[in-house]
Coordinates of C-alpha atoms in Angstrom, one line a residue:
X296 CA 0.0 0.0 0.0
X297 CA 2.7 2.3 0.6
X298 CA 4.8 1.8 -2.5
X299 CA 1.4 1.9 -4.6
X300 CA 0.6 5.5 -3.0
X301 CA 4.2 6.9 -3.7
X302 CA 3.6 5.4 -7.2
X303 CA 0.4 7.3 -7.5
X304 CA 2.1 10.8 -5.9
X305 CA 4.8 9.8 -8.5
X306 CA 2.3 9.5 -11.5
X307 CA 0.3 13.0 -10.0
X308 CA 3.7 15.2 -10.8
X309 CA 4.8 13.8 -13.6
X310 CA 1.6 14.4 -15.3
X311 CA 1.5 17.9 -13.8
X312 CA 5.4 18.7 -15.1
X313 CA 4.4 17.3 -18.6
X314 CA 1.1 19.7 -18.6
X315 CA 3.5 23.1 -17.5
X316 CA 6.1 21.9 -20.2
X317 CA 2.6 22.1 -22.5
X318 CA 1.8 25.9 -21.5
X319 CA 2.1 28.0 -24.5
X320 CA 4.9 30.4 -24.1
X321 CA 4.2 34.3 -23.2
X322 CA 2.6 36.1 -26.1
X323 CA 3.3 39.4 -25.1
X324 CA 7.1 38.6 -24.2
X325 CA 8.5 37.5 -27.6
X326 CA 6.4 39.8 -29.4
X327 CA 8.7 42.5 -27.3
X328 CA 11.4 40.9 -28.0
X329 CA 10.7 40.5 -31.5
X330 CA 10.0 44.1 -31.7
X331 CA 13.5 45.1 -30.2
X332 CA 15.3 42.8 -32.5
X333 CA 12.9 44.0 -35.6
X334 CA 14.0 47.7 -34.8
X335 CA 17.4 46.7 -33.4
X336 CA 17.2 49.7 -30.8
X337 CA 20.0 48.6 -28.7
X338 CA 22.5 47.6 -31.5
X339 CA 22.7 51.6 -32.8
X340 CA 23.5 55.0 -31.1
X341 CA 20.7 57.1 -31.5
X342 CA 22.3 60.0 -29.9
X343 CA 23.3 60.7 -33.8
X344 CA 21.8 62.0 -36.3
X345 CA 20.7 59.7 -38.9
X346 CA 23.5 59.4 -41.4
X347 CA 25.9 60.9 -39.5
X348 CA 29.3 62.9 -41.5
X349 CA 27.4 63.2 -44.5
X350 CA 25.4 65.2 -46.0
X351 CA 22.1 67.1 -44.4
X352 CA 19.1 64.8 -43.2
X353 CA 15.9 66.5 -44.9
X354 CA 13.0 66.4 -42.5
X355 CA 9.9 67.4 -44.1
X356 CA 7.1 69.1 -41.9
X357 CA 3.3 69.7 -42.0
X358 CA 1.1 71.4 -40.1
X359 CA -2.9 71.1 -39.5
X360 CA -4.0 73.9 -37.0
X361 CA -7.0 72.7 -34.8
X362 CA -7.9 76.0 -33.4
X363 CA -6.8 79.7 -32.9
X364 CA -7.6 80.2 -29.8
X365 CA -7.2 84.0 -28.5
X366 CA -5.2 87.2 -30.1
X367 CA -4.4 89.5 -27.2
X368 CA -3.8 93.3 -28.2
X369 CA -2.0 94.3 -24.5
X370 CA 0.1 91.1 -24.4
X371 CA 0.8 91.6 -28.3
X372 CA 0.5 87.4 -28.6
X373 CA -1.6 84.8 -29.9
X374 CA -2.4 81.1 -28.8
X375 CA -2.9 78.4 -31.4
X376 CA -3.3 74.6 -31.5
X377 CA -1.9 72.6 -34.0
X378 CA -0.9 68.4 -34.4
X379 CA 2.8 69.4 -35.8
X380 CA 4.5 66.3 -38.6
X381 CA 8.1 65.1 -39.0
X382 CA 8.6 63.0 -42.0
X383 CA 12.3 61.3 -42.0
X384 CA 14.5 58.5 -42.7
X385 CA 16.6 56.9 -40.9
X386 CA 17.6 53.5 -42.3
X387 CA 18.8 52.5 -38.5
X388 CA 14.7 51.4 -37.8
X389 CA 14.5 49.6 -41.2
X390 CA 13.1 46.3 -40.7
X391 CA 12.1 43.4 -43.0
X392 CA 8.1 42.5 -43.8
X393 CA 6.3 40.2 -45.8
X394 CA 3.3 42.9 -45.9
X395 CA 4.9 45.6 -45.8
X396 CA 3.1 47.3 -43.5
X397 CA 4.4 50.0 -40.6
X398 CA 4.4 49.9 -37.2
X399 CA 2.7 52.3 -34.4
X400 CA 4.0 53.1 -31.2
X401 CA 3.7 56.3 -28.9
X402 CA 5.4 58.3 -27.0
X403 CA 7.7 55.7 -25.0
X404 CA 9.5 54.7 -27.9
X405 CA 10.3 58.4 -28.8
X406 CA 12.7 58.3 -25.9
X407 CA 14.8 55.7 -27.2
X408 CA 15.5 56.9 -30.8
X409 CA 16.7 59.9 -32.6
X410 CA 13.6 62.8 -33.3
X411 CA 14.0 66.1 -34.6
X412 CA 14.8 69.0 -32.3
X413 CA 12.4 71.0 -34.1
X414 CA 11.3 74.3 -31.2
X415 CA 9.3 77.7 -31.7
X416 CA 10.9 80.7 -32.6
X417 CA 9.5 83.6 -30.1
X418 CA 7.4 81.2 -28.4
X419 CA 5.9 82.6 -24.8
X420 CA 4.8 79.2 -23.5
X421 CA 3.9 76.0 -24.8
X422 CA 3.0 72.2 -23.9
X423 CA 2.0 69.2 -25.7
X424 CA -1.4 67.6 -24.3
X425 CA -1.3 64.9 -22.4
X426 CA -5.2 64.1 -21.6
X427 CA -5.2 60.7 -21.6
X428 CA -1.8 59.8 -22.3
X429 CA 0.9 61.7 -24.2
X430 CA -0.3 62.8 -27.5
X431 CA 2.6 61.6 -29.5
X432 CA 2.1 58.7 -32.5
X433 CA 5.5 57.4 -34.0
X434 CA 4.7 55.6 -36.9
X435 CA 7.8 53.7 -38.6
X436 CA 7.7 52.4 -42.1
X437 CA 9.6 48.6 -43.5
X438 CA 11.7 51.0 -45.6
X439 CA 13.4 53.3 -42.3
X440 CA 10.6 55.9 -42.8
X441 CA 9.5 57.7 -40.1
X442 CA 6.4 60.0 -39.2
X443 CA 6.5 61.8 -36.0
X444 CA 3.7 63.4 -35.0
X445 CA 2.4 65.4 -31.5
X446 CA -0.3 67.4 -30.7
X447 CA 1.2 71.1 -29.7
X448 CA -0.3 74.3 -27.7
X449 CA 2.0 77.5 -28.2
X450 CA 1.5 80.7 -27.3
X451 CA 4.2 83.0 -29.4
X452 CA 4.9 87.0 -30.1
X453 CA 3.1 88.9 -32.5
X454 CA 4.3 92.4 -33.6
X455 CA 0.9 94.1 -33.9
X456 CA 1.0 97.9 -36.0
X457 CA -2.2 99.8 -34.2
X458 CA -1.5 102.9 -36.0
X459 CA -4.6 102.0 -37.8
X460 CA -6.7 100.4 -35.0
X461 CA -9.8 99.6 -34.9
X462 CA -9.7 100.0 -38.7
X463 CA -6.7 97.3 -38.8
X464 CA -5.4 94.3 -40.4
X465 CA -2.7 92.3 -38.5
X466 CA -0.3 89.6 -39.9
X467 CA 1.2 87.0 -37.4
X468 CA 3.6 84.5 -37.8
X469 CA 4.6 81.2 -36.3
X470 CA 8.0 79.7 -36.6
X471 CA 9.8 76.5 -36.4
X472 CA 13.3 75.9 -36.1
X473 CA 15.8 73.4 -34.9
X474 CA 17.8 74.6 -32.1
X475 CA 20.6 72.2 -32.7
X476 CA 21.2 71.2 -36.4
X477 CA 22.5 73.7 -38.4
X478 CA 21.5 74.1 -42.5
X479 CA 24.5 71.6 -43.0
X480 CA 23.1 68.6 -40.6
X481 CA 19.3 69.4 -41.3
X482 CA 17.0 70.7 -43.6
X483 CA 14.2 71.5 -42.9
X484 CA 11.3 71.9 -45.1
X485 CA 7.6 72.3 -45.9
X486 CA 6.4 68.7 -46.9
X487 CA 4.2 69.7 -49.9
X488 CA 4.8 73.2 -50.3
X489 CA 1.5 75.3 -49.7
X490 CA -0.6 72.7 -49.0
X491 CA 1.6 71.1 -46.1
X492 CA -0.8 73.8 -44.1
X493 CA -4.4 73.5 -43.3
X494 CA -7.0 74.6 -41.1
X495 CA -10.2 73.8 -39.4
X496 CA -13.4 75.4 -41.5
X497 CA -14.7 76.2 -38.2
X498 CA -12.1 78.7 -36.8
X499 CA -13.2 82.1 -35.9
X500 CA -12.4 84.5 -33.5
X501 CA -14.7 87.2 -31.8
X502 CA -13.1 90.2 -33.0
X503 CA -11.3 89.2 -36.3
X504 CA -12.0 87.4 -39.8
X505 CA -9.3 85.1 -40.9
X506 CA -8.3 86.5 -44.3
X507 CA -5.7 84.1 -45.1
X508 CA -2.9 81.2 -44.1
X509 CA -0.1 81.0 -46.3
X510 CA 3.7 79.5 -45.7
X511 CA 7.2 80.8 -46.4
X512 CA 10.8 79.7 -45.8
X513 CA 14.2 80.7 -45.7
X514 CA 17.8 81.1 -43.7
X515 CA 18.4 82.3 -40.2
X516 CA 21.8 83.2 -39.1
X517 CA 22.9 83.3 -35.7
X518 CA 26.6 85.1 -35.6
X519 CA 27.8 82.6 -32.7
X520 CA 26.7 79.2 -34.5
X521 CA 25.6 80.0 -38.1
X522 CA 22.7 78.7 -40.6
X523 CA 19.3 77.3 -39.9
X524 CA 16.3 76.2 -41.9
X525 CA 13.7 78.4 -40.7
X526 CA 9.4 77.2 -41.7
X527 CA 6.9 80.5 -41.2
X528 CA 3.1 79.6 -41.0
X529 CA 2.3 83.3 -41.6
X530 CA -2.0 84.6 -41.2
X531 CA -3.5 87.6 -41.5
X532 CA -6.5 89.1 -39.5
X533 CA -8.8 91.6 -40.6
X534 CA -10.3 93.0 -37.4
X535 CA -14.2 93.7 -37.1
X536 CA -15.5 97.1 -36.9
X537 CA -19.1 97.0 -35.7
X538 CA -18.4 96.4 -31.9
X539 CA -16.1 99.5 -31.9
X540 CA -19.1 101.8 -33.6
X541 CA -21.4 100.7 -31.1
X542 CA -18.6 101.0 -28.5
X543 CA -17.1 103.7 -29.3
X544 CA -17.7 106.1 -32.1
X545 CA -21.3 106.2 -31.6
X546 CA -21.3 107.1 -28.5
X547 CA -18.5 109.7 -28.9
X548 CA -20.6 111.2 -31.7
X549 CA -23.2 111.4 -29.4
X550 CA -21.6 113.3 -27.2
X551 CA -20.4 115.8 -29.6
X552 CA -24.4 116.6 -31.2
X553 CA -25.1 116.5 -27.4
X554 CA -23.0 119.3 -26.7
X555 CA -24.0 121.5 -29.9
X556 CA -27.8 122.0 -27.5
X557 CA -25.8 124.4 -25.6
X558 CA -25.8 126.6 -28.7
X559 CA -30.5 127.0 -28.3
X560 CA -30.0 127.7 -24.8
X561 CA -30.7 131.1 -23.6
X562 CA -27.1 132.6 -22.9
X563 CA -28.7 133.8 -19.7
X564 CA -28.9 130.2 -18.3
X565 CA -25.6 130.0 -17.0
X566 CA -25.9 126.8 -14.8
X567 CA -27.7 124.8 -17.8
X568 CA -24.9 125.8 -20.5
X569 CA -22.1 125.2 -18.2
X570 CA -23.6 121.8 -16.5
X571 CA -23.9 120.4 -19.9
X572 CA -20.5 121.9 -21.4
X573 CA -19.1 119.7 -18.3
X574 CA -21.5 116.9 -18.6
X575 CA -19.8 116.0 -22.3
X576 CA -16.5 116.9 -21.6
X577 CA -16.2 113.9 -18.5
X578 CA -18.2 111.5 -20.7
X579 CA -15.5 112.2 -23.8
X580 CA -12.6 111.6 -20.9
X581 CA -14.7 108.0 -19.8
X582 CA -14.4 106.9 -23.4
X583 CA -11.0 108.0 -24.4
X584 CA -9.5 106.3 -20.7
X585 CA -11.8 102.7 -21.2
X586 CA -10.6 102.5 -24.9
X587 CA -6.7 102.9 -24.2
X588 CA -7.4 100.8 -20.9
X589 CA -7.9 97.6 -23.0
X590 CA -5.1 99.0 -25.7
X591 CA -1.1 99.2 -24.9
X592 CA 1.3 101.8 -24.4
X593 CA 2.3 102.1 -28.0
X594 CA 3.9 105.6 -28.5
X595 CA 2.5 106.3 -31.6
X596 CA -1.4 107.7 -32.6
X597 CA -3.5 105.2 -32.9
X598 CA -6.6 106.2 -35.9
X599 CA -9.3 106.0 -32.8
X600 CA -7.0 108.2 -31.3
X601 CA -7.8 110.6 -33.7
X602 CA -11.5 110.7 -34.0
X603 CA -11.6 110.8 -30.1
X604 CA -9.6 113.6 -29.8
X605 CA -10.7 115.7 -32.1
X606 CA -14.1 114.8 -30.9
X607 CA -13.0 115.8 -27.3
X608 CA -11.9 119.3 -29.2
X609 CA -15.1 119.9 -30.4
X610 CA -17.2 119.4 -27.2
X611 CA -13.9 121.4 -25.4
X612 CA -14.7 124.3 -28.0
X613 CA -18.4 124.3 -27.2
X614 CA -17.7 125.3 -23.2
X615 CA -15.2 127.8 -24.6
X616 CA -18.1 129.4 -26.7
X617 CA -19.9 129.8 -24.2
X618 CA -17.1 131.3 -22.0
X619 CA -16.5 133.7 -25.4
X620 CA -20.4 134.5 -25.3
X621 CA -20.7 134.8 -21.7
X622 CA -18.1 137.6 -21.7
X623 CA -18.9 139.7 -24.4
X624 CA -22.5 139.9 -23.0
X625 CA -21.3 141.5 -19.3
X626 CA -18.8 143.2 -21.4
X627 CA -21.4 144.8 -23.8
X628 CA -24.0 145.5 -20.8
X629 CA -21.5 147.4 -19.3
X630 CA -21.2 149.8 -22.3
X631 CA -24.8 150.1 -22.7
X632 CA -24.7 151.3 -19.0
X633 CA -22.4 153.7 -19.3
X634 CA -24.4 155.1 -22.3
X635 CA -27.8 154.8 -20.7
X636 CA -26.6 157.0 -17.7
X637 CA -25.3 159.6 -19.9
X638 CA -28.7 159.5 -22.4
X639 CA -31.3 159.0 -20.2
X640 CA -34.3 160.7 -21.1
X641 CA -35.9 163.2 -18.5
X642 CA -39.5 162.0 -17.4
X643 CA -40.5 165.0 -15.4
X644 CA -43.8 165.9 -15.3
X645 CA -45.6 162.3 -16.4
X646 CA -48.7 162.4 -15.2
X647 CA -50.4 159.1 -17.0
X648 CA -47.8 157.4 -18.7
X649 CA -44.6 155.4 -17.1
X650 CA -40.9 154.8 -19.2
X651 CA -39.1 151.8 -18.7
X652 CA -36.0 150.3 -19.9
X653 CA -36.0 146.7 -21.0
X654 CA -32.6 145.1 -21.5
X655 CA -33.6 141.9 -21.3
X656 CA -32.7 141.4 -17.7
X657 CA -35.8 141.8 -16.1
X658 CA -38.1 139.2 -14.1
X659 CA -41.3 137.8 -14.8
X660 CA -42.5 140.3 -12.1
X661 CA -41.7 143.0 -14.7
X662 CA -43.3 141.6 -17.2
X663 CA -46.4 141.1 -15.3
X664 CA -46.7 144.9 -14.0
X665 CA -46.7 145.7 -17.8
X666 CA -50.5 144.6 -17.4
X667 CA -52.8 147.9 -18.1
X668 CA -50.4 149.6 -20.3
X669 CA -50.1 150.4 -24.0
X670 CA -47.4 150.7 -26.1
X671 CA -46.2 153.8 -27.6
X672 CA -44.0 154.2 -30.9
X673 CA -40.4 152.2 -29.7
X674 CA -37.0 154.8 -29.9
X675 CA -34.2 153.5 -30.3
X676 CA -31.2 155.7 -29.3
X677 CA -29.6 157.5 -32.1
X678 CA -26.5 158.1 -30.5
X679 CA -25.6 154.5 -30.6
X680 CA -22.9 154.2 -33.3
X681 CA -23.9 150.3 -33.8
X682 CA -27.3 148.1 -33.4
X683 CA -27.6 147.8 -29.4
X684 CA -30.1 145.6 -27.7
X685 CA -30.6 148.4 -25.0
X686 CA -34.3 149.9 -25.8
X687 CA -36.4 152.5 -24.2
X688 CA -40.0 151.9 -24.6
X689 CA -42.6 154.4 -23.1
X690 CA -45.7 152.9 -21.6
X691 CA -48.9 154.5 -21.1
X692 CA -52.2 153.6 -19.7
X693 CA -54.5 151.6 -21.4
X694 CA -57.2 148.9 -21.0
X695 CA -55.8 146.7 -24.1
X696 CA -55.8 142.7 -23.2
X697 CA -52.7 141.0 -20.9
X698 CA -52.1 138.4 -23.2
X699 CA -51.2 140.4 -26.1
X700 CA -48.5 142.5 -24.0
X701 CA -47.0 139.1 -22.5
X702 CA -46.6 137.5 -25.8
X703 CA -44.7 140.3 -27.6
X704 CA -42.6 141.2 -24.3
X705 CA -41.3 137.5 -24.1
X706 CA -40.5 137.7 -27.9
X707 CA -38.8 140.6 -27.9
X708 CA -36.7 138.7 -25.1
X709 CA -35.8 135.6 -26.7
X710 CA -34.8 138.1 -29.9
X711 CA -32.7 139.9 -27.8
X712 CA -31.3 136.9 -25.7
X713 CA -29.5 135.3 -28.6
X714 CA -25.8 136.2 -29.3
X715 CA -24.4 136.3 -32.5
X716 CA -21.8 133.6 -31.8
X717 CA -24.3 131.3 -31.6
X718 CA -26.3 132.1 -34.5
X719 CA -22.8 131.0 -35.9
X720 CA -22.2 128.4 -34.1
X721 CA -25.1 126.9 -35.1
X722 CA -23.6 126.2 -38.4
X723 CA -20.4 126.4 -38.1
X724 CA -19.9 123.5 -35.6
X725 CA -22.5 120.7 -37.6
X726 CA -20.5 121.6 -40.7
X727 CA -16.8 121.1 -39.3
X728 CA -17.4 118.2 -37.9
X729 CA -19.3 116.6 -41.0
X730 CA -16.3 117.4 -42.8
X731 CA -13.5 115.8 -40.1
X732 CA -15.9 112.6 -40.4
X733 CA -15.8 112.1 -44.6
X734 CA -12.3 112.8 -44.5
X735 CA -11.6 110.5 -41.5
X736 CA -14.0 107.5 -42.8
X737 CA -12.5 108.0 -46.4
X738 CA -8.5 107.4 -45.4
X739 CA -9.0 104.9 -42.9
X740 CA -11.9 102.7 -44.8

């Protein structure tokens, strides 16, 4: 019994050995090592350039641009996303296939092989995604072909001329470059000429229109290490103009036909002139500060400058008529004085009728206690050299209706009330500015 149950132990474990030594081997295993041995990794130096002492590698590049993301005026930069292409060869990855057929990897295998140092020229900040994984595809072909390809965020300078802004076009430019390999060790080139570039239908930006993406190339020198092959993906913007004439130049026009009412208000009415003369002048400073706070410090005149200012000078120039009017009247009523008290009729001896002199500065109370009085034949005085608005009326005693003597009286007030400044200011203002506007719409447009 004992021999016969080590017999049986004997016959359990060999049957169990024979069914291990069965076991298919590990799939995933050899297929790595048949992929290292296929691409021979370890048995080259990929710390070299592909054909290394000879002549230039060419590395041919595309570009598809996902999305333009933002243009910033005060940073003077724009952000774009693109998936960026290398196209190479490098006959250390050839390998032999029956299909012919290449092979995929991602971004692990990038680390172990030679890749194009290819960077951005003027570039603020950058990253390539890496939601889920890295967004890197290597793809290499039977014949030592390679196609690199990552998915690339950059944000990068943009020399913006605002001498015409908001009426502007800008061209921007983003450049690739390797940092390392001069024009003699690699060139670098656009795949398929103009069509190695090309966009997303659906890109668009708030404030521009996309006009058009082109590409160029040529030679940078550097004087401490020489030659490089330098790709451009140049695009220009054409900036829209509605926001900024509901922002901006309606509103500042506003302001400007708001401050030509002064010119209809009685020049007696000193605090309405001069609350409104103010009024438009702080509302011109509000626009002109909110405009340049979204703009930078450039040092030259931008064109919205221009219609600002000169829209500012003209509500300015409407306080200073005033001031003009305001002080030629005091200055004028104080020469009619003079010459009143040195012409002043004698009224001796009235016995039914009263004289008054209306200069336009009396009350309604005066005009009131005219009530019950006629008028008699208006003199002017004749020893006025020129037209004065000083009149002596005599007034007698009469039983003629109120309403007829209030009506004329507050006529002949208005008449008298308006200067001749703004009689000509009436014109003269509309006109200039309609002028500065077809001149300023007709060079910038």
């Amino acid at each position: 019994e004992e021999r016969g149950s080590r017999l049986l132990i004997f016959f359990c474990d060999f049957e169990t050995r024979s069914s291990l030594a069965k076991k298919p081997p590990d799939v995933t295993k050899s297929r790595r090592l048949k992929t290292e041995q296929l691409l021979k990794v370890d048995d080259h130096d990929f710390t070299m350039r592909p054909a290394f002492g000879g002549p230039a590698i060419p590395v041919g590049v595309d570009v598809q641009v996902e999305s333009l993301d933002s243009i910033s005026e005060v940073d003077m930069d724009f952000t774009m996303t693109l998936y960026l292409r290398h196209y190479w060869k490098d006959e250390r990855l050839s390998f032999t296939s029956t299909t012919n057929k290449s092979m995929t990897f991602d971004g692990r295998l990038v680390k172990k092989i030679w890749v194009p140092d290819v960077f951005f020229v003027h570039s603020k900040r950058s990253f390539i995604h890496d939601t889920t994984t890295e967004n890197i595809m290597l793809r290499v072909f039977p014949d030592g072909h390679v196609l690199y390809s990552l998915r690339v965020t950059v944000t990068a300078a943009c020399n913006m001329d605002f001498s015409r802004f908001p009426l502007d076009s800008q061209t921007c430019t983003l450049e690739l470059e390797s940092y390392a390999y001069t024009d003699e060790d690699l060139m670098l080139y656009w795949k398929s000429g103009d069509e190695s570039l090309s966009i997303d239908e659906k890109i668009s930006l708030s404030q521009f229109l996309i006009q058009k993406f082109h590409t160029t190339s040529r030679l940078a020198f550097y004087s401490s290490t020489g030659w490089y092959n330098r790709l451009y993906i140049n695009f220009t913007l054409r900036r829209h103009i509605f926001f900024f004439l509901l922002q901006t130049y309606f509103p500042a026009t506003l302001m400007v036909m708001l401050s030509w009412v002064s010119f209809w208000i009685d020049r007696r009415a000193v605090p309405a002139r001069v609350s409104l003369g103010i009024t438009t002048v702080l509302t011109m400073s509000t626009i002109i500060t909110g405009v340049n706070a979204s703009m930078p410090r450039v040092s030259y005149i931008k064109a919205v400058d221009i219609y600002l200012w000169v829209s500012f000078v003209f509500v300015f120039l409407s306080v200073l008529e005033y001031a003009a009017v305001n002080y030629l009247t005091t200055v004028q009523e104080r020469r009619e004085r003079k010459l009143r008290d040195r012409s002043l009729p004698c009224t001796c001896g009235m016995s039914h009728t009263r004289t008054m002199m209306l200069d336009g500065t009396y009350s309604e109370a005066d005009t009131n206690s005219l009530a019950g009085y006629t008028e008699a034949p208006m003199v002017l005085e004749d020893m006025m050299p020129e037209k004065q608005e000083h009149m002596v009326v005599h007034l007698s005693m009469s039983s003629e209706s109120t309403t007829t003597k209030k009506k004329g009286i507050r006529a002949l007030r208005i008449m008298q009330n308006t200067h001749a400044i703004d009689k000509y200011s009436r014109m003269i203002f509309p006109g200039a500015y309609i002028i500065f506007n077809l001149i300023y719409w007709s060079v910038y447009c």
